[in-house]
Structure formats: C-alpha cells, structure tokens
Amino acid sequence: MKKLFSIFPTVILSSSLLTVFGADTERPLRIICFGAHPDDCELQAAGVGAMWAAKGHKVKFVSVTNGDIGHWREAGGPLAKRRREETTKADQLLGVTTEILDIHDGELLPTLENRKLITKLIREWNADLILSPRPNDYHPDHRYTGVLVQDAAYMVTVPFFCPDVPHMTKNPVFMYYPDHFQKPNPFKADVAVSIDSVIEKKLDALGILISQFAEGGANGGPDLYPEGNPDKQKARQKQVRDGFARRNEGIANQTRKALKDFYGEEKGAKVKYAEAFELCEYGGQPNKEELARLFPFKD
C-alpha cells in the first residue's frame, strides 16, 4: 500500500490565460491520463475517469510501460499479458479507453524518441486535458513519465516537431496527480473533485488488479493472497478495498479547502472521498470557469 501523502491546498488557479479555449463548448471533452504502469491511472484518476465517461466525454488511460517486472513471482511476457488483461477489464468497468505501450517496466527513459511518442499520443487524442505524475516521484518510471508529459507541453503546438501528426492549435491543460513527496516542492491541490458518487465503482476497478494490490505487486509474497485459500483471499481483498477507501478519504480531508473552493463551503465540507490535481505551469492556464468546464462535476 502506498504511503498517504501530505499536501497544502491553495486557492484554485490563476486567472491569467496562456491559451484560448475553443468556442465549441458543447462537444465532448477529451482527456488523456498517463501512468507509468498498468494500475497508476486507475489508482489516481479512476473516479474522475468514470464520471467523465458517464457524461459522454472521451477518456483514455495510457500506461507508458507494460509492467513486466511488477510482481514478486511473475515477470516478462506472461506478466505483461496478465496486467494488460486486468487493466483492460478494470477500464471497461470505468468506461474508459486503454492503451499500454510496449516499453519494459523499470527501463523508461526521457529520450527524444519517447518525447515524440507522448507528443503524438496527445495530438492523436486531441486532448483538452492531460493528467500525469509529477516529475519528482520515488519511482524512476513515474518520474520519467512526468518529465516526458511535461516536455510535451508546448511541443504539442509546434508544427515541425513530429510533423507526421498534425500539431495542436491551442496548448491543452496539463495537470499532475497527488503524491506525498516534499522535495523540491510538495504537491498543491489546484482542484479537488468529489468521487463520492463513484467510489464503489473505483474500488471495484482497483479490486480487479489482483496482481498489483491483492498479491502485492513487486514487493508482495505468497502469504498475502494464498492460492487455494478463499477465506484468506476474501479477507485480503477487503483489506485492500478498505485501504483504498481510506486513501481517497484522506485526500478529501487534506484538500478540504480546494473542495470548498470548487463546490462552495457547505457542499465542499460534506465530501467524503476525493481525487485531486495540480496545474502544470507549462500548459494552458484555465480560470475558474474553464476549470469548471474541464471538471463538470459540480451538480
């Protein structure tokens, strides 16, 4: 289980604009979420992903590596296949699209080739909003996913960078997932969103990722989820589910100010479970009205 982070929420977003959003506000939003491994997007954004999808918006979860060393017992192609199957099933439950890149787990680097790959994926999805890890995470794959996505900000608008894919005429909004790391700077919640209405769906989706959570992933062991012992397996599944519920409850409590800024004092005070995001200063800079368009969950 990942350590609960500590964050210090701030007033929601600057009113300065570095981009002009399209006039067609009625079309579905297009959101692309990047994670380093086949479980990261689900952990960080399954709630908002399910809510966007339920409203008819288009959401894609991209794992930048194939997760092929993320288990204590299994590795290589069989593990990559297993994790793909688990993640695809979880994402189908959430209503989002899945893509898993064929890069070895633990070997991601911020190369020019990978920068171009991420830039092309954002352009092809015609994204309004991009979510990713921050570039100062404990895991090198998480870190470099953050760096690669950050490096794609602005480059997605440059016509002769990756000219085989049409460039974007506006710089979309880039935001980060939360974490507990304090150096060189702590996470700051620019928006926090209630996922009370979909918390059970999120927990159901995370429960599908048996290899990573019930079995403990790379740092697990045979005693966590013992084969042939359904009682212990059931108890372990409940332990994992309850832990993730507490995690999202902790996010709500730690981002209470951002929740109140978004929903108003009374409604924000009642939110039990939340997901939160920090604005990257390199992409589009939405004001409160544009933020409400990107996160249409106030009703």
PDB file of N, CA and C in Angstrom, residues 127-226:
ATOM      1  N   ALA A 127      -6.357  16.114 -27.136  1.00  0.00           N
ATOM      2  CA  ALA A 127      -6.715  16.245 -25.723  1.00  0.00           C
ATOM      3  C   ALA A 127      -6.972  17.685 -25.297  1.00  0.00           C
ATOM      4  N   ASP A 128      -8.001  17.852 -24.488  1.00  0.00           N
ATOM      5  CA  ASP A 128      -8.243  19.120 -23.794  1.00  0.00           C
ATOM      6  C   ASP A 128      -7.485  19.166 -22.473  1.00  0.00           C
ATOM      7  N   LEU A 129      -7.309  18.000 -21.868  1.00  0.00           N
ATOM      8  CA  LEU A 129      -6.708  17.902 -20.532  1.00  0.00           C
ATOM      9  C   LEU A 129      -5.829  16.665 -20.484  1.00  0.00           C
ATOM     10  N   ILE A 130      -4.642  16.830 -19.912  1.00  0.00           N
ATOM     11  CA  ILE A 130      -3.685  15.731 -19.773  1.00  0.00           C
ATOM     12  C   ILE A 130      -3.317  15.607 -18.306  1.00  0.00           C
ATOM     13  N   LEU A 131      -3.385  14.403 -17.771  1.00  0.00           N
ATOM     14  CA  LEU A 131      -3.018  14.124 -16.378  1.00  0.00           C
ATOM     15  C   LEU A 131      -1.805  13.203 -16.356  1.00  0.00           C
ATOM     16  N   SER A 132      -0.910  13.441 -15.382  1.00  0.00           N
ATOM     17  CA  SER A 132       0.293  12.597 -15.276  1.00  0.00           C
ATOM     18  C   SER A 132       0.870  12.697 -13.879  1.00  0.00           C
ATOM     19  N   PRO A 133       1.853  11.842 -13.558  1.00  0.00           N
ATOM     20  CA  PRO A 133       2.579  12.010 -12.292  1.00  0.00           C
ATOM     21  C   PRO A 133       3.425  13.274 -12.319  1.00  0.00           C
ATOM     22  N   ARG A 134       3.802  13.743 -11.139  1.00  0.00           N
ATOM     23  CA  ARG A 134       4.785  14.814 -11.049  1.00  0.00           C
ATOM     24  C   ARG A 134       6.182  14.244 -11.349  1.00  0.00           C
ATOM     25  N   PRO A 135       7.104  15.083 -11.790  1.00  0.00           N
ATOM     26  CA  PRO A 135       8.441  14.575 -12.144  1.00  0.00           C
ATOM     27  C   PRO A 135       9.394  14.448 -10.962  1.00  0.00           C
ATOM     28  N   ASN A 136       8.883  14.441  -9.735  1.00  0.00           N
ATOM     29  CA  ASN A 136       9.756  14.206  -8.573  1.00  0.00           C
ATOM     30  C   ASN A 136       9.162  13.107  -7.688  1.00  0.00           C
ATOM     31  N   ASP A 137       8.900  11.973  -8.330  1.00  0.00           N
ATOM     32  CA  ASP A 137       8.294  10.823  -7.662  1.00  0.00           C
ATOM     33  C   ASP A 137       9.397   9.833  -7.269  1.00  0.00           C
ATOM     34  N   TYR A 138       9.074   8.915  -6.370  1.00  0.00           N
ATOM     35  CA  TYR A 138      10.058   7.942  -5.878  1.00  0.00           C
ATOM     36  C   TYR A 138      10.508   6.941  -6.940  1.00  0.00           C
ATOM     37  N   HIS A 139       9.639   6.622  -7.891  1.00  0.00           N
ATOM     38  CA  HIS A 139       9.916   5.558  -8.856  1.00  0.00           C
ATOM     39  C   HIS A 139      10.440   6.187 -10.149  1.00  0.00           C
ATOM     40  N   PRO A 140      11.560   5.698 -10.705  1.00  0.00           N
ATOM     41  CA  PRO A 140      12.079   6.315 -11.934  1.00  0.00           C
ATOM     42  C   PRO A 140      11.093   6.294 -13.087  1.00  0.00           C
ATOM     43  N   ASP A 141      10.301   5.238 -13.209  1.00  0.00           N
ATOM     44  CA  ASP A 141       9.304   5.220 -14.285  1.00  0.00           C
ATOM     45  C   ASP A 141       8.247   6.302 -14.077  1.00  0.00           C
ATOM     46  N   HIS A 142       7.817   6.510 -12.834  1.00  0.00           N
ATOM     47  CA  HIS A 142       6.859   7.585 -12.547  1.00  0.00           C
ATOM     48  C   HIS A 142       7.487   8.937 -12.872  1.00  0.00           C
ATOM     49  N   ARG A 143       8.721   9.128 -12.390  1.00  0.00           N
ATOM     50  CA  ARG A 143       9.436  10.392 -12.616  1.00  0.00           C
ATOM     51  C   ARG A 143       9.532  10.714 -14.092  1.00  0.00           C
ATOM     52  N   TYR A 144       9.981   9.721 -14.868  1.00  0.00           N
ATOM     53  CA  TYR A 144      10.234   9.997 -16.274  1.00  0.00           C
ATOM     54  C   TYR A 144       8.944  10.096 -17.080  1.00  0.00           C
ATOM     55  N   THR A 145       7.878   9.433 -16.626  1.00  0.00           N
ATOM     56  CA  THR A 145       6.572   9.684 -17.240  1.00  0.00           C
ATOM     57  C   THR A 145       6.191  11.144 -17.045  1.00  0.00           C
ATOM     58  N   GLY A 146       6.387  11.656 -15.823  1.00  0.00           N
ATOM     59  CA  GLY A 146       6.106  13.065 -15.561  1.00  0.00           C
ATOM     60  C   GLY A 146       6.955  13.990 -16.414  1.00  0.00           C
ATOM     61  N   VAL A 147       8.234  13.681 -16.543  1.00  0.00           N
ATOM     62  CA  VAL A 147       9.134  14.506 -17.358  1.00  0.00           C
ATOM     63  C   VAL A 147       8.702  14.489 -18.824  1.00  0.00           C
ATOM     64  N   LEU A 148       8.396  13.317 -19.340  1.00  0.00           N
ATOM     65  CA  LEU A 148       8.013  13.198 -20.745  1.00  0.00           C
ATOM     66  C   LEU A 148       6.723  13.966 -21.047  1.00  0.00           C
ATOM     67  N   VAL A 149       5.738  13.848 -20.162  1.00  0.00           N
ATOM     68  CA  VAL A 149       4.488  14.577 -20.378  1.00  0.00           C
ATOM     69  C   VAL A 149       4.723  16.073 -20.240  1.00  0.00           C
ATOM     70  N   GLN A 150       5.495  16.464 -19.253  1.00  0.00           N
ATOM     71  CA  GLN A 150       5.836  17.874 -19.071  1.00  0.00           C
ATOM     72  C   GLN A 150       6.558  18.412 -20.307  1.00  0.00           C
ATOM     73  N   ASP A 151       7.481  17.625 -20.863  1.00  0.00           N
ATOM     74  CA  ASP A 151       8.220  18.051 -22.048  1.00  0.00           C
ATOM     75  C   ASP A 151       7.327  18.161 -23.279  1.00  0.00           C
ATOM     76  N   ALA A 152       6.225  17.434 -23.278  1.00  0.00           N
ATOM     77  CA  ALA A 152       5.295  17.523 -24.408  1.00  0.00           C
ATOM     78  C   ALA A 152       4.462  18.797 -24.364  1.00  0.00           C
ATOM     79  N   ALA A 153       4.314  19.381 -23.175  1.00  0.00           N
ATOM     80  CA  ALA A 153       3.592  20.645 -23.060  1.00  0.00           C
ATOM     81  C   ALA A 153       4.312  21.675 -23.915  1.00  0.00           C
ATOM     82  N   TYR A 154       3.576  22.404 -24.658  1.00  0.00           N
ATOM     83  CA  TYR A 154       4.045  23.351 -25.669  1.00  0.00           C
ATOM     84  C   TYR A 154       4.487  22.652 -26.940  1.00  0.00           C
ATOM     85  N   MET A 155       5.296  21.581 -26.849  1.00  0.00           N
ATOM     86  CA  MET A 155       5.768  20.917 -28.066  1.00  0.00           C
ATOM     87  C   MET A 155       4.600  20.371 -28.897  1.00  0.00           C
ATOM     88  N   VAL A 156       3.473  20.079 -28.243  1.00  0.00           N
ATOM     89  CA  VAL A 156       2.305  19.599 -28.994  1.00  0.00           C
ATOM     90  C   VAL A 156       1.804  20.648 -29.975  1.00  0.00           C
ATOM     91  N   THR A 157       2.169  21.920 -29.770  1.00  0.00           N
ATOM     92  CA  THR A 157       1.701  23.007 -30.632  1.00  0.00           C
ATOM     93  C   THR A 157       2.705  23.390 -31.718  1.00  0.00           C
ATOM     94  N   VAL A 158       3.883  22.783 -31.713  1.00  0.00           N
ATOM     95  CA  VAL A 158       4.956  23.172 -32.641  1.00  0.00           C
ATOM     96  C   VAL A 158       4.803  22.405 -33.952  1.00  0.00           C
ATOM     97  N   PRO A 159       4.526  23.082 -35.081  1.00  0.00           N
ATOM     98  CA  PRO A 159       4.176  22.380 -36.321  1.00  0.00           C
ATOM     99  C   PRO A 159       5.236  21.419 -36.839  1.00  0.00           C
ATOM    100  N   PHE A 160       6.524  21.763 -36.697  1.00  0.00           N
ATOM    101  CA  PHE A 160       7.555  20.931 -37.307  1.00  0.00           C
ATOM    102  C   PHE A 160       8.237  19.997 -36.313  1.00  0.00           C
ATOM    103  N   PHE A 161       7.632  19.836 -35.132  1.00  0.00           N
ATOM    104  CA  PHE A 161       8.032  18.769 -34.218  1.00  0.00           C
ATOM    105  C   PHE A 161       7.038  17.635 -34.425  1.00  0.00           C
ATOM    106  N   CYS A 162       7.531  16.474 -34.826  1.00  0.00           N
ATOM    107  CA  CYS A 162       6.655  15.345 -35.198  1.00  0.00           C
ATOM    108  C   CYS A 162       5.645  15.784 -36.271  1.00  0.00           C
ATOM    109  N   PRO A 163       6.120  16.281 -37.404  1.00  0.00           N
ATOM    110  CA  PRO A 163       5.203  16.834 -38.406  1.00  0.00           C
ATOM    111  C   PRO A 163       4.296  15.801 -39.055  1.00  0.00           C
ATOM    112  N   ASP A 164       4.544  14.511 -38.811  1.00  0.00           N
ATOM    113  CA  ASP A 164       3.678  13.479 -39.376  1.00  0.00           C
ATOM    114  C   ASP A 164       2.328  13.412 -38.679  1.00  0.00           C
ATOM    115  N   VAL A 165       2.205  14.065 -37.510  1.00  0.00           N
ATOM    116  CA  VAL A 165       0.921  14.142 -36.803  1.00  0.00           C
ATOM    117  C   VAL A 165       0.554  15.616 -36.681  1.00  0.00           C
ATOM    118  N   PRO A 166      -0.618  16.028 -37.144  1.00  0.00           N
ATOM    119  CA  PRO A 166      -0.972  17.446 -37.111  1.00  0.00           C
ATOM    120  C   PRO A 166      -0.818  18.043 -35.708  1.00  0.00           C
ATOM    121  N   HIS A 167      -0.213  19.231 -35.645  1.00  0.00           N
ATOM    122  CA  HIS A 167       0.009  19.885 -34.362  1.00  0.00           C
ATOM    123  C   HIS A 167      -1.296  20.449 -33.820  1.00  0.00           C
ATOM    124  N   MET A 168      -1.333  20.729 -32.531  1.00  0.00           N
ATOM    125  CA  MET A 168      -2.500  21.304 -31.880  1.00  0.00           C
ATOM    126  C   MET A 168      -2.445  22.823 -32.002  1.00  0.00           C
ATOM    127  N   THR A 169      -3.579  23.434 -32.223  1.00  0.00           N
ATOM    128  CA  THR A 169      -3.619  24.882 -32.406  1.00  0.00           C
ATOM    129  C   THR A 169      -3.780  25.632 -31.095  1.00  0.00           C
ATOM    130  N   LYS A 170      -4.009  24.927 -30.018  1.00  0.00           N
ATOM    131  CA  LYS A 170      -4.028  25.518 -28.680  1.00  0.00           C
ATOM    132  C   LYS A 170      -3.284  24.586 -27.738  1.00  0.00           C
ATOM    133  N   ASN A 171      -2.684  25.144 -26.730  1.00  0.00           N
ATOM    134  CA  ASN A 171      -1.972  24.319 -25.759  1.00  0.00           C
ATOM    135  C   ASN A 171      -2.978  23.809 -24.733  1.00  0.00           C
ATOM    136  N   PRO A 172      -3.168  22.502 -24.631  1.00  0.00           N
ATOM    137  CA  PRO A 172      -4.138  21.989 -23.657  1.00  0.00           C
ATOM    138  C   PRO A 172      -3.644  22.183 -22.225  1.00  0.00           C
ATOM    139  N   VAL A 173      -4.483  21.825 -21.299  1.00  0.00           N
ATOM    140  CA  VAL A 173      -4.171  21.932 -19.873  1.00  0.00           C
ATOM    141  C   VAL A 173      -3.482  20.654 -19.412  1.00  0.00           C
ATOM    142  N   PHE A 174      -2.384  20.799 -18.698  1.00  0.00           N
ATOM    143  CA  PHE A 174      -1.644  19.680 -18.122  1.00  0.00           C
ATOM    144  C   PHE A 174      -1.748  19.763 -16.602  1.00  0.00           C
ATOM    145  N   MET A 175      -2.055  18.635 -15.962  1.00  0.00           N
ATOM    146  CA  MET A 175      -2.177  18.601 -14.508  1.00  0.00           C
ATOM    147  C   MET A 175      -1.506  17.344 -13.961  1.00  0.00           C
ATOM    148  N   TYR A 176      -1.144  17.419 -12.682  1.00  0.00           N
ATOM    149  CA  TYR A 176      -0.426  16.329 -12.019  1.00  0.00           C
ATOM    150  C   TYR A 176      -1.316  15.608 -11.009  1.00  0.00           C
ATOM    151  N   TYR A 177      -1.014  14.320 -10.809  1.00  0.00           N
ATOM    152  CA  TYR A 177      -1.615  13.552  -9.721  1.00  0.00           C
ATOM    153  C   TYR A 177      -0.954  13.937  -8.395  1.00  0.00           C
ATOM    154  N   PRO A 178      -1.607  13.633  -7.289  1.00  0.00           N
ATOM    155  CA  PRO A 178      -1.007  13.909  -5.974  1.00  0.00           C
ATOM    156  C   PRO A 178       0.030  12.871  -5.563  1.00  0.00           C
ATOM    157  N   ASP A 179       0.934  13.292  -4.714  1.00  0.00           N
ATOM    158  CA  ASP A 179       1.872  12.393  -4.058  1.00  0.00           C
ATOM    159  C   ASP A 179       2.262  13.019  -2.728  1.00  0.00           C
ATOM    160  N   HIS A 180       3.059  12.312  -1.936  1.00  0.00           N
ATOM    161  CA  HIS A 180       3.417  12.803  -0.601  1.00  0.00           C
ATOM    162  C   HIS A 180       4.832  13.368  -0.530  1.00  0.00           C
ATOM    163  N   PHE A 181       5.501  13.494  -1.658  1.00  0.00           N
ATOM    164  CA  PHE A 181       6.910  13.917  -1.625  1.00  0.00           C
ATOM    165  C   PHE A 181       7.018  15.428  -1.455  1.00  0.00           C
ATOM    166  N   GLN A 182       7.956  15.847  -0.621  1.00  0.00           N
ATOM    167  CA  GLN A 182       8.052  17.246  -0.218  1.00  0.00           C
ATOM    168  C   GLN A 182       9.178  18.015  -0.913  1.00  0.00           C
ATOM    169  N   LYS A 183      10.175  17.323  -1.450  1.00  0.00           N
ATOM    170  CA  LYS A 183      11.322  17.988  -2.046  1.00  0.00           C
ATOM    171  C   LYS A 183      11.392  17.687  -3.540  1.00  0.00           C
ATOM    172  N   PRO A 184      11.649  18.686  -4.387  1.00  0.00           N
ATOM    173  CA  PRO A 184      11.930  20.085  -4.031  1.00  0.00           C
ATOM    174  C   PRO A 184      10.703  20.909  -3.688  1.00  0.00           C
ATOM    175  N   ASN A 185       9.516  20.381  -3.937  1.00  0.00           N
ATOM    176  CA  ASN A 185       8.298  21.126  -3.597  1.00  0.00           C
ATOM    177  C   ASN A 185       7.157  20.139  -3.402  1.00  0.00           C
ATOM    178  N   PRO A 186       6.267  20.400  -2.451  1.00  0.00           N
ATOM    179  CA  PRO A 186       5.143  19.497  -2.207  1.00  0.00           C
ATOM    180  C   PRO A 186       4.032  19.691  -3.230  1.00  0.00           C
ATOM    181  N   PHE A 187       3.219  18.673  -3.369  1.00  0.00           N
ATOM    182  CA  PHE A 187       2.013  18.763  -4.198  1.00  0.00           C
ATOM    183  C   PHE A 187       1.083  19.828  -3.638  1.00  0.00           C
ATOM    184  N   LYS A 188       0.459  20.597  -4.536  1.00  0.00           N
ATOM    185  CA  LYS A 188      -0.542  21.597  -4.155  1.00  0.00           C
ATOM    186  C   LYS A 188      -1.809  21.348  -4.972  1.00  0.00           C
ATOM    187  N   ALA A 189      -2.919  21.203  -4.301  1.00  0.00           N
ATOM    188  CA  ALA A 189      -4.169  20.881  -4.994  1.00  0.00           C
ATOM    189  C   ALA A 189      -4.770  22.134  -5.611  1.00  0.00           C
ATOM    190  N   ASP A 190      -4.747  22.221  -6.945  1.00  0.00           N
ATOM    191  CA  ASP A 190      -5.424  23.310  -7.642  1.00  0.00           C
ATOM    192  C   ASP A 190      -6.886  22.991  -7.892  1.00  0.00           C
ATOM    193  N   VAL A 191      -7.212  21.722  -7.911  1.00  0.00           N
ATOM    194  CA  VAL A 191      -8.612  21.311  -7.961  1.00  0.00           C
ATOM    195  C   VAL A 191      -8.740  19.993  -7.212  1.00  0.00           C
ATOM    196  N   ALA A 192      -9.813  19.877  -6.453  1.00  0.00           N
ATOM    197  CA  ALA A 192     -10.162  18.618  -5.797  1.00  0.00           C
ATOM    198  C   ALA A 192     -11.613  18.319  -6.142  1.00  0.00           C
ATOM    199  N   VAL A 193     -11.886  17.068  -6.483  1.00  0.00           N
ATOM    200  CA  VAL A 193     -13.191  16.672  -7.005  1.00  0.00           C
ATOM    201  C   VAL A 193     -13.772  15.562  -6.148  1.00  0.00           C
ATOM    202  N   SER A 194     -15.027  15.695  -5.793  1.00  0.00           N
ATOM    203  CA  SER A 194     -15.720  14.631  -5.070  1.00  0.00           C
ATOM    204  C   SER A 194     -15.906  13.421  -5.967  1.00  0.00           C
ATOM    205  N   ILE A 195     -15.542  12.249  -5.458  1.00  0.00           N
ATOM    206  CA  ILE A 195     -15.842  10.998  -6.170  1.00  0.00           C
ATOM    207  C   ILE A 195     -16.791  10.134  -5.335  1.00  0.00           C
ATOM    208  N   ASP A 196     -17.556  10.782  -4.455  1.00  0.00           N
ATOM    209  CA  ASP A 196     -18.491  10.041  -3.604  1.00  0.00           C
ATOM    210  C   ASP A 196     -19.452   9.185  -4.430  1.00  0.00           C
ATOM    211  N   SER A 197     -19.882   9.710  -5.571  1.00  0.00           N
ATOM    212  CA  SER A 197     -20.888   9.010  -6.366  1.00  0.00           C
ATOM    213  C   SER A 197     -20.342   7.778  -7.080  1.00  0.00           C
ATOM    214  N   VAL A 198     -19.008   7.684  -7.195  1.00  0.00           N
ATOM    215  CA  VAL A 198     -18.413   6.569  -7.949  1.00  0.00           C
ATOM    216  C   VAL A 198     -17.363   5.821  -7.136  1.00  0.00           C
ATOM    217  N   ILE A 199     -17.314   6.049  -5.827  1.00  0.00           N
ATOM    218  CA  ILE A 199     -16.264   5.410  -5.033  1.00  0.00           C
ATOM    219  C   ILE A 199     -16.369   3.890  -5.104  1.00  0.00           C
ATOM    220  N   GLU A 200     -17.568   3.343  -5.105  1.00  0.00           N
ATOM    221  CA  GLU A 200     -17.701   1.885  -5.164  1.00  0.00           C
ATOM    222  C   GLU A 200     -17.217   1.353  -6.506  1.00  0.00           C
ATOM    223  N   LYS A 201     -17.501   2.081  -7.584  1.00  0.00           N
ATOM    224  CA  LYS A 201     -17.018   1.658  -8.898  1.00  0.00           C
ATOM    225  C   LYS A 201     -15.501   1.711  -8.943  1.00  0.00           C
ATOM    226  N   LYS A 202     -14.906   2.769  -8.385  1.00  0.00           N
ATOM    227  CA  LYS A 202     -13.445   2.843  -8.358  1.00  0.00           C
ATOM    228  C   LYS A 202     -12.866   1.684  -7.567  1.00  0.00           C
ATOM    229  N   LEU A 203     -13.414   1.392  -6.418  1.00  0.00           N
ATOM    230  CA  LEU A 203     -12.904   0.296  -5.597  1.00  0.00           C
ATOM    231  C   LEU A 203     -13.089  -1.048  -6.289  1.00  0.00           C
ATOM    232  N   ASP A 204     -14.194  -1.203  -7.010  1.00  0.00           N
ATOM    233  CA  ASP A 204     -14.396  -2.427  -7.793  1.00  0.00           C
ATOM    234  C   ASP A 204     -13.315  -2.565  -8.859  1.00  0.00           C
ATOM    235  N   ALA A 205     -12.998  -1.453  -9.532  1.00  0.00           N
ATOM    236  CA  ALA A 205     -11.990  -1.489 -10.587  1.00  0.00           C
ATOM    237  C   ALA A 205     -10.616  -1.825 -10.016  1.00  0.00           C
ATOM    238  N   LEU A 206     -10.253  -1.196  -8.911  1.00  0.00           N
ATOM    239  CA  LEU A 206      -8.958  -1.493  -8.297  1.00  0.00           C
ATOM    240  C   LEU A 206      -8.899  -2.935  -7.807  1.00  0.00           C
ATOM    241  N   GLY A 207     -10.032  -3.458  -7.402  1.00  0.00           N
ATOM    242  CA  GLY A 207     -10.084  -4.848  -6.957  1.00  0.00           C
ATOM    243  C   GLY A 207      -9.796  -5.850  -8.061  1.00  0.00           C
ATOM    244  N   ILE A 208      -9.980  -5.451  -9.308  1.00  0.00           N
ATOM    245  CA  ILE A 208      -9.687  -6.327 -10.439  1.00  0.00           C
ATOM    246  C   ILE A 208      -8.183  -6.500 -10.633  1.00  0.00           C
ATOM    247  N   LEU A 209      -7.397  -5.537 -10.169  1.00  0.00           N
ATOM    248  CA  LEU A 209      -5.949  -5.553 -10.387  1.00  0.00           C
ATOM    249  C   LEU A 209      -5.273  -6.410  -9.323  1.00  0.00           C
ATOM    250  N   ILE A 210      -5.611  -7.685  -9.323  1.00  0.00           N
ATOM    251  CA  ILE A 210      -5.177  -8.626  -8.292  1.00  0.00           C
ATOM    252  C   ILE A 210      -3.657  -8.696  -8.200  1.00  0.00           C
ATOM    253  N   SER A 211      -2.982  -8.718  -9.339  1.00  0.00           N
ATOM    254  CA  SER A 211      -1.523  -8.904  -9.330  1.00  0.00           C
ATOM    255  C   SER A 211      -0.816  -7.782  -8.584  1.00  0.00           C
ATOM    256  N   GLN A 212      -1.383  -6.582  -8.633  1.00  0.00           N
ATOM    257  CA  GLN A 212      -0.701  -5.417  -8.062  1.00  0.00           C
ATOM    258  C   GLN A 212      -1.085  -5.141  -6.621  1.00  0.00           C
ATOM    259  N   PHE A 213      -2.320  -5.392  -6.282  1.00  0.00           N
ATOM    260  CA  PHE A 213      -2.801  -4.967  -4.972  1.00  0.00           C
ATOM    261  C   PHE A 213      -3.049  -6.141  -4.030  1.00  0.00           C
ATOM    262  N   ALA A 214      -3.908  -7.068  -4.396  1.00  0.00           N
ATOM    263  CA  ALA A 214      -4.142  -8.213  -3.515  1.00  0.00           C
ATOM    264  C   ALA A 214      -2.874  -9.044  -3.348  1.00  0.00           C
ATOM    265  N   GLU A 215      -2.138  -9.257  -4.439  1.00  0.00           N
ATOM    266  CA  GLU A 215      -0.915 -10.062  -4.378  1.00  0.00           C
ATOM    267  C   GLU A 215       0.319  -9.231  -4.051  1.00  0.00           C
ATOM    268  N   GLY A 216       0.186  -7.909  -4.021  1.00  0.00           N
ATOM    269  CA  GLY A 216       1.262  -7.056  -3.547  1.00  0.00           C
ATOM    270  C   GLY A 216       2.264  -6.589  -4.573  1.00  0.00           C
ATOM    271  N   GLY A 217       2.075  -6.933  -5.854  1.00  0.00           N
ATOM    272  CA  GLY A 217       2.993  -6.465  -6.880  1.00  0.00           C
ATOM    273  C   GLY A 217       4.419  -6.940  -6.649  1.00  0.00           C
ATOM    274  N   ALA A 218       5.377  -6.074  -6.946  1.00  0.00           N
ATOM    275  CA  ALA A 218       6.796  -6.441  -6.866  1.00  0.00           C
ATOM    276  C   ALA A 218       7.259  -6.694  -5.445  1.00  0.00           C
ATOM    277  N   ASN A 219       6.595  -6.121  -4.469  1.00  0.00           N
ATOM    278  CA  ASN A 219       7.011  -6.258  -3.074  1.00  0.00           C
ATOM    279  C   ASN A 219       6.084  -7.154  -2.266  1.00  0.00           C
ATOM    280  N   GLY A 220       5.305  -7.981  -2.952  1.00  0.00           N
ATOM    281  CA  GLY A 220       4.395  -8.881  -2.261  1.00  0.00           C
ATOM    282  C   GLY A 220       5.049 -10.209  -1.916  1.00  0.00           C
ATOM    283  N   GLY A 221       4.211 -11.216  -1.721  1.00  0.00           N
ATOM    284  CA  GLY A 221       4.705 -12.540  -1.370  1.00  0.00           C
ATOM    285  C   GLY A 221       3.555 -13.522  -1.308  1.00  0.00           C
ATOM    286  N   PRO A 222       3.836 -14.804  -1.210  1.00  0.00           N
ATOM    287  CA  PRO A 222       2.788 -15.828  -1.306  1.00  0.00           C
ATOM    288  C   PRO A 222       1.786 -15.809  -0.159  1.00  0.00           C
ATOM    289  N   ASP A 223       2.150 -15.218   0.958  1.00  0.00           N
ATOM    290  CA  ASP A 223       1.243 -15.230   2.106  1.00  0.00           C
ATOM    291  C   ASP A 223       0.145 -14.177   2.018  1.00  0.00           C
ATOM    292  N   LEU A 224       0.316 -13.172   1.155  1.00  0.00           N
ATOM    293  CA  LEU A 224      -0.682 -12.108   1.063  1.00  0.00           C
ATOM    294  C   LEU A 224      -2.010 -12.614   0.506  1.00  0.00           C
ATOM    295  N   TYR A 225      -1.937 -13.410  -0.549  1.00  0.00           N
ATOM    296  CA  TYR A 225      -3.129 -13.859  -1.263  1.00  0.00           C
ATOM    297  C   TYR A 225      -2.931 -15.330  -1.610  1.00  0.00           C
ATOM    298  N   PRO A 226      -2.955 -16.192  -0.589  1.00  0.00           N
ATOM    299  CA  PRO A 226      -2.540 -17.596  -0.776  1.00  0.00           C
ATOM    300  C   PRO A 226      -3.473 -18.371  -1.698  1.00  0.00           C
TER     301      PRO A 226
END
